[in-house]
Tab-separated table of C-alpha atoms in Angstrom:
chain	number	residue	atom	x	y	z
A	306	MET	CA	17.427	97.919	65.639
A	307	ASP	CA	18.743	95.408	68.171
A	308	LEU	CA	17.934	92.141	66.461
A	309	ASP	CA	19.103	89.995	69.364
A	310	SER	CA	16.561	91.587	71.711
A	311	LEU	CA	13.604	90.902	69.408
A	312	VAL	CA	11.478	87.810	69.836
A	313	ALA	CA	9.806	88.146	66.419
A	314	ILE	CA	9.470	90.278	63.289
A	315	ASP	CA	5.932	90.828	62.028
A	316	VAL	CA	6.228	91.521	58.294
A	317	HIS	CA	2.592	92.543	57.758
A	318	THR	CA	0.951	95.395	59.681
A	319	HIS	CA	-1.243	98.247	58.515
A	320	ALA	CA	-1.228	101.978	59.117
A	321	GLU	CA	-4.971	102.543	59.053
A	322	VAL	CA	-5.249	106.125	60.255
A	323	SER	CA	-3.226	109.285	59.657
A	324	ALA	CA	-2.198	111.877	62.203
A	325	ARG	CA	-5.247	113.893	61.125
A	326	GLY	CA	-7.585	110.957	61.775
A	327	HIS	CA	-8.028	110.115	58.089
A	328	SER	CA	-8.648	106.416	57.351
A	329	SER	CA	-7.406	104.621	54.245
A	330	LEU	CA	-10.752	102.756	53.991
A	331	ASP	CA	-14.195	104.275	53.644
A	332	ASP	CA	-16.649	103.710	56.488
A	333	ASP	CA	-18.550	100.857	54.817
A	334	LEU	CA	-15.453	98.828	53.970
A	335	HIS	CA	-13.953	99.530	57.372
A	336	ALA	CA	-17.065	98.396	59.233
A	337	ALA	CA	-17.458	95.273	57.100
A	338	SER	CA	-13.849	94.193	57.535
A	339	THR	CA	-14.075	94.792	61.289
A	340	ALA	CA	-17.051	92.437	61.402
A	341	TYR	CA	-15.360	89.894	59.110
A	342	PHE	CA	-12.251	89.686	61.301
A	343	LYS	CA	-14.279	89.916	64.537
A	344	VAL	CA	-12.038	92.722	65.734
A	345	ARG	CA	-12.402	93.570	69.400
A	346	GLY	CA	-11.558	97.002	70.770
A	347	GLU	CA	-9.704	99.766	68.945
A	348	ARG	CA	-9.242	99.127	65.226
A	349	LYS	CA	-7.485	102.402	64.367
A	350	PRO	CA	-4.295	102.719	66.414
A	351	THR	CA	-2.058	105.646	65.535
A	352	LEU	CA	1.399	104.988	64.185
A	353	GLN	CA	2.896	105.828	67.545
A	354	GLU	CA	0.462	103.534	69.328
A	355	THR	CA	1.461	100.735	66.958
A	356	ALA	CA	5.133	101.344	67.702
A	357	ASP	CA	4.457	101.291	71.440
A	358	TYR	CA	2.402	98.108	71.100
A	359	TYR	CA	5.235	96.241	69.351
A	360	ARG	CA	7.929	97.659	71.613
A	361	GLU	CA	6.030	96.357	74.640
A	362	ARG	CA	6.112	92.883	73.082
A	363	LYS	CA	9.778	93.075	72.039
A	364	MET	CA	8.816	92.668	68.399
A	365	ALA	CA	9.554	94.613	65.239
A	366	ALA	CA	6.945	95.285	62.573
A	367	VAL	CA	6.892	96.114	58.887
A	368	ILE	CA	4.194	98.770	58.485
A	369	PHE	CA	2.460	100.230	55.440
A	370	THR	CA	-0.677	101.832	54.100
A	371	VAL	CA	-2.587	100.744	50.984
A	372	ASP	CA	-2.900	103.284	48.172
A	373	ALA	CA	-5.926	102.348	46.070
A	374	GLU	CA	-7.212	105.859	45.465
A	375	SER	CA	-7.922	105.326	41.751
A	376	ALA	CA	-10.271	102.449	42.523
A	377	THR	CA	-11.807	103.575	45.811
A	378	GLY	CA	-11.629	107.369	45.723
A	379	THR	CA	-10.160	107.297	49.231
A	380	ALA	CA	-6.696	108.732	49.801
A	381	PRO	CA	-4.207	106.547	51.689
A	382	VAL	CA	-2.378	107.386	54.867
A	383	PRO	CA	0.594	109.358	53.470
A	384	ASN	CA	3.625	107.164	52.822
A	385	GLU	CA	5.856	109.941	54.116
A	386	GLU	CA	4.011	109.946	57.427
A	387	VAL	CA	4.469	106.195	57.783
A	388	ALA	CA	8.183	106.475	56.977
A	389	GLU	CA	8.689	109.366	59.403
A	390	ALA	CA	6.980	107.443	62.193
A	391	ALA	CA	9.208	104.456	61.453
A	392	ALA	CA	12.305	106.669	61.580
A	393	ALA	CA	11.177	108.019	64.954
A	394	ASN	CA	10.674	104.441	66.186
A	395	ALA	CA	13.479	102.730	64.322
A	396	ASP	CA	13.939	100.198	67.109
A	397	VAL	CA	10.606	98.556	66.212
A	398	LEU	CA	9.129	99.867	62.930
A	399	ILE	CA	10.301	99.083	59.387
A	400	PRO	CA	8.721	101.284	56.685
A	401	PHE	CA	7.148	99.960	53.518
A	402	ALA	CA	5.138	102.160	51.176
A	403	SER	CA	2.198	101.662	48.835
A	404	ILE	CA	1.690	103.386	45.507
A	405	ASP	CA	-1.416	103.082	43.385
A	406	PRO	CA	-0.076	101.466	40.187
A	407	PHE	CA	-2.368	103.694	38.137
A	408	ARG	CA	-0.395	106.782	39.177
A	409	GLY	CA	1.889	106.085	36.222
A	410	LYS	CA	5.132	108.046	35.902
A	411	ALA	CA	4.298	110.170	38.937
A	412	GLY	CA	4.046	107.011	41.012
A	413	ILE	CA	7.370	105.762	39.689
A	414	ARG	CA	9.051	109.036	40.678
A	415	GLN	CA	7.398	108.848	44.078
A	416	ALA	CA	8.662	105.306	44.634
A	417	ARG	CA	12.250	106.299	43.944
A	418	ARG	CA	11.970	109.358	46.192
A	419	LEU	CA	10.514	107.296	49.048
A	420	VAL	CA	13.462	104.916	48.911
A	421	GLU	CA	16.154	107.582	48.497
A	422	GLU	CA	14.806	110.225	50.880
A	423	TYR	CA	12.739	108.252	53.399
A	424	GLY	CA	14.477	104.898	53.605
A	425	VAL	CA	11.456	102.851	52.553
A	426	ARG	CA	12.387	99.166	52.325
A	427	GLY	CA	9.495	97.742	50.332
A	428	PHE	CA	6.166	98.341	48.621
A	429	LYS	CA	2.750	96.841	49.299
A	430	PHE	CA	0.388	95.972	46.437
A	431	HIS	CA	-3.224	94.870	46.893
A	432	PRO	CA	-4.329	93.801	43.408
A	433	SER	CA	-7.961	93.145	44.378
A	434	ILE	CA	-8.507	96.550	45.947
A	435	GLN	CA	-6.288	98.402	43.480
A	436	GLY	CA	-7.997	96.631	40.585
A	437	PHE	CA	-5.111	95.323	38.459
A	438	PHE	CA	-3.450	92.108	37.416
A	439	PRO	CA	0.136	92.121	38.754
A	440	ASP	CA	1.434	90.806	35.433
A	441	ASP	CA	-0.216	93.528	33.335
A	442	ARG	CA	2.837	95.111	31.725
A	443	SER	CA	0.983	98.351	31.045
A	444	VAL	CA	0.206	99.051	34.706
A	445	ALA	CA	2.874	98.306	37.317
A	446	TYR	CA	6.014	97.178	35.497
A	447	GLY	CA	7.627	100.604	35.829
A	448	LEU	CA	7.222	100.370	39.600
A	449	TYR	CA	8.727	96.892	39.657
A	450	GLU	CA	11.760	98.195	37.766
A	451	VAL	CA	12.414	100.763	40.496
A	452	ILE	CA	11.822	98.227	43.274
A	453	GLU	CA	14.222	95.736	41.700
A	454	GLU	CA	16.814	98.430	40.980
A	455	THR	CA	16.763	99.777	44.534
A	456	GLY	CA	16.884	96.323	46.106
A	457	THR	CA	13.648	96.839	47.972
A	458	ILE	CA	10.808	94.317	48.324
A	459	ALA	CA	7.435	93.919	46.590
A	460	LEU	CA	4.726	92.527	48.860
A	461	PHE	CA	1.536	91.346	47.147
A	462	HIS	CA	-1.783	90.549	48.749
A	463	THR	CA	-2.864	87.133	47.468
A	464	GLY	CA	-6.051	85.122	47.797
A	465	GLN	CA	-9.400	86.142	49.189
A	466	THR	CA	-9.646	89.431	51.057
A	467	GLY	CA	-11.648	90.420	54.117
A	468	ILE	CA	-11.971	93.905	52.642
A	469	GLY	CA	-15.414	94.090	51.017
A	470	ALA	CA	-16.542	90.772	52.518
A	471	GLY	CA	-20.213	91.005	53.420
A	472	VAL	CA	-20.790	94.208	51.457
A	473	PRO	CA	-23.175	93.861	48.475
A	474	GLY	CA	-21.099	92.828	45.473
A	475	GLY	CA	-18.057	92.688	47.718
A	476	GLY	CA	-17.859	96.456	47.438
A	477	GLY	CA	-16.908	95.994	43.793
A	478	ILE	CA	-13.650	94.268	44.805
A	479	ARG	CA	-12.711	91.393	42.481
A	480	LEU	CA	-10.822	88.408	43.812
A	481	LYS	CA	-9.434	87.296	40.437
A	482	TYR	CA	-6.642	89.873	40.551
A	483	SER	CA	-5.033	88.204	43.564
A	484	ASN	CA	-4.288	84.758	42.156
A	485	PRO	CA	-0.561	84.293	42.958
A	486	LEU	CA	0.077	82.853	39.493
A	487	HIS	CA	-0.093	86.428	38.202
A	488	VAL	CA	2.854	87.195	40.464
A	489	ASP	CA	4.745	84.233	38.987
A	490	ASP	CA	4.979	86.205	35.746
A	491	VAL	CA	6.408	89.159	37.669
A	492	ALA	CA	9.009	86.931	39.332
A	493	ALA	CA	10.000	85.551	35.927
A	494	ASP	CA	10.226	88.990	34.297
A	495	PHE	CA	12.158	90.508	37.230
A	496	PRO	CA	14.467	87.699	38.357
A	497	HIS	CA	16.257	89.803	40.980
A	498	LEU	CA	13.096	91.270	42.496
A	499	ARG	CA	12.406	90.009	46.014
A	500	ILE	CA	8.715	89.243	46.466
A	501	ILE	CA	6.467	88.343	49.383
A	502	LEU	CA	3.165	86.592	48.708
A	503	ALA	CA	0.976	87.733	51.574
A	504	HIS	CA	-1.427	85.424	53.400
A	505	PRO	CA	-2.475	81.812	52.964
A	506	SER	CA	-3.668	82.311	49.357
A	507	PHE	CA	-7.126	80.702	49.560
A	508	PRO	CA	-8.390	79.383	47.159
A	509	TRP	CA	-4.974	79.299	45.455
A	510	GLN	CA	-2.770	77.907	48.216
A	511	ASP	CA	-1.153	75.283	46.012
A	512	GLU	CA	-0.373	77.901	43.369
A	513	ALA	CA	1.396	80.080	45.949
A	514	LEU	CA	3.435	77.139	47.211
A	515	ALA	CA	4.403	76.249	43.642
A	516	VAL	CA	5.537	79.794	42.872
A	517	ALA	CA	7.569	80.113	46.080
A	518	THR	CA	9.168	76.713	45.499
A	519	HIS	CA	10.033	77.502	41.877
A	520	LYS	CA	11.193	81.125	42.130
A	521	PRO	CA	14.151	81.756	44.473
A	522	GLY	CA	13.155	85.356	45.222
A	523	VAL	CA	9.573	84.603	46.292
A	524	TYR	CA	8.608	84.275	49.961
A	525	ILE	CA	5.282	83.688	51.734
A	526	ASP	CA	3.962	85.525	54.765
A	527	LEU	CA	1.401	83.908	57.049
A	528	SER	CA	-0.679	86.966	57.895
A	529	GLY	CA	-4.416	87.450	57.909
A	530	TRP	CA	-5.334	83.992	59.191
A	531	SER	CA	-5.210	82.407	62.594
A	532	PRO	CA	-2.653	79.589	62.254
A	533	LYS	CA	-5.261	77.082	63.428
A	534	TYR	CA	-6.935	77.507	60.039
A	535	PHE	CA	-3.801	77.017	57.913
A	536	PRO	CA	-4.243	74.332	55.256
A	537	PRO	CA	-2.150	71.207	55.902
A	538	GLN	CA	-0.018	71.628	52.784
A	539	LEU	CA	1.064	75.092	53.926
A	540	VAL	CA	2.253	73.714	57.255
A	541	HIS	CA	4.026	70.847	55.486
A	542	TYR	CA	5.913	73.150	53.112
A	543	ALA	CA	6.755	75.561	55.936
A	544	ASN	CA	8.375	72.631	57.758
A	545	THR	CA	10.298	71.380	54.727
A	546	LEU	CA	10.924	72.888	51.290
A	547	LEU	CA	10.047	76.461	52.273
A	548	LYS	CA	11.408	76.536	55.827
A	549	ASP	CA	13.759	79.393	54.870
A	550	LYS	CA	11.113	81.359	52.945
A	551	VAL	CA	8.063	81.508	55.223
A	552	LEU	CA	7.534	84.608	57.360
A	553	PHE	CA	5.512	85.555	60.430
A	554	GLY	CA	2.912	88.207	59.702
A	555	SER	CA	-0.207	89.085	61.658
A	556	ASP	CA	-2.240	91.657	59.666
A	557	PHE	CA	-2.405	93.938	62.712
A	558	PRO	CA	-4.647	95.604	63.745
A	559	VAL	CA	-7.339	93.244	62.382
A	560	LEU	CA	-5.466	90.222	63.749
A	561	THR	CA	-3.162	90.734	66.709
A	562	PRO	CA	0.236	89.093	67.062
A	563	ASP	CA	-0.869	87.883	70.499
A	564	ARG	CA	-3.662	85.787	69.012
A	565	TRP	CA	-1.535	84.678	66.044
A	566	LEU	CA	1.363	83.531	68.201
A	567	ALA	CA	-0.878	81.681	70.646
A	568	ASP	CA	-2.396	79.673	67.803
A	569	PHE	CA	0.979	79.207	66.083
A	570	ALA	CA	2.335	77.603	69.260
A	571	ARG	CA	-0.164	74.781	68.760
A	572	LEU	CA	0.858	73.995	65.177
A	573	PRO	CA	3.035	70.950	64.456
A	574	VAL	CA	6.013	73.069	63.400
A	575	LYS	CA	9.497	71.701	63.987
A	576	ASP	CA	11.451	73.302	66.818
A	577	GLU	CA	14.282	74.260	64.483
A	578	VAL	CA	11.853	75.887	62.037
A	579	ARG	CA	9.951	78.096	64.506
A	580	PRO	CA	12.715	80.712	64.959
A	581	LYS	CA	13.159	80.855	61.192
A	582	ILE	CA	9.496	81.713	60.656
A	583	LEU	CA	9.235	84.091	63.604
A	584	LYS	CA	12.397	86.117	63.017
A	585	GLU	CA	15.375	84.716	61.169
A	586	ASN	CA	13.921	84.523	57.654
A	587	ALA	CA	12.556	88.070	57.852
A	588	ALA	CA	15.778	89.436	59.316
A	589	ARG	CA	17.734	88.025	56.402
A	590	LEU	CA	15.238	89.199	53.767
A	591	LEU	CA	15.069	92.711	55.250
A	592	GLY	CA	18.829	93.010	55.491
A	593	LEU	CA	18.870	93.210	59.288
A	594	THR	CA	21.432	90.476	59.849
A	595	LYS	CA	25.092	91.254	60.239
A	596	PRO	CA	27.290	90.456	57.202
């Protein structure tokens, strides 16, 4: 990957459809989230189409599926397929994986194999959809041990989710699991684990800022929201105390980097901080910078 040629690194994109056309969300949740995010046009790009999209924009992208099969009954896009697509497009795609924390020892073995055999660089957790508290020692701590040991990254959805929004009962998805304070326990119990708190964490934005300020290994990505809706305290911290720990993320394909970047350009972000958020912080966290 030619870092100098990239204008940005998007640390939060989704692989929503497999090579066989299988979606990681059922039809109801998919339709509801499309309406919630007001998605226009194609919502299910293939992995190759995603690579081409980012290459055209001279951007790199972290890409992953979400494995919540225990809770939803829907199988994810295979992690191996995501990693293979990233290897075939290594100039623009960076593979993360997702493992349902309720897979137990089999999931732990899978995580290690994905790192050792497929070069996966991180793991995505969505506590609300997967239905677990991140600090429940009986559920995901074995996965965290592997992630910390292998020097990969744990990325946690935090705050409200557009998945299930508008569906009766929210599709059974509970928001309580995604309070970032539950991730604070994880950061304390695994002090060398690198963590990304995904999204402006509404209604727990202050909690996320507190955790990222207090724990050296915790970062925040800005995906899932148009920057014009960012709360003022998030912009303030991004400009000051957390200027080296805030990351550009879009949530593609539900929110495009084109729209995100256009709105970000209008934010009162310091000139010296913009390149940190758009590329430099992610490059350092992902190990893309030269020693």
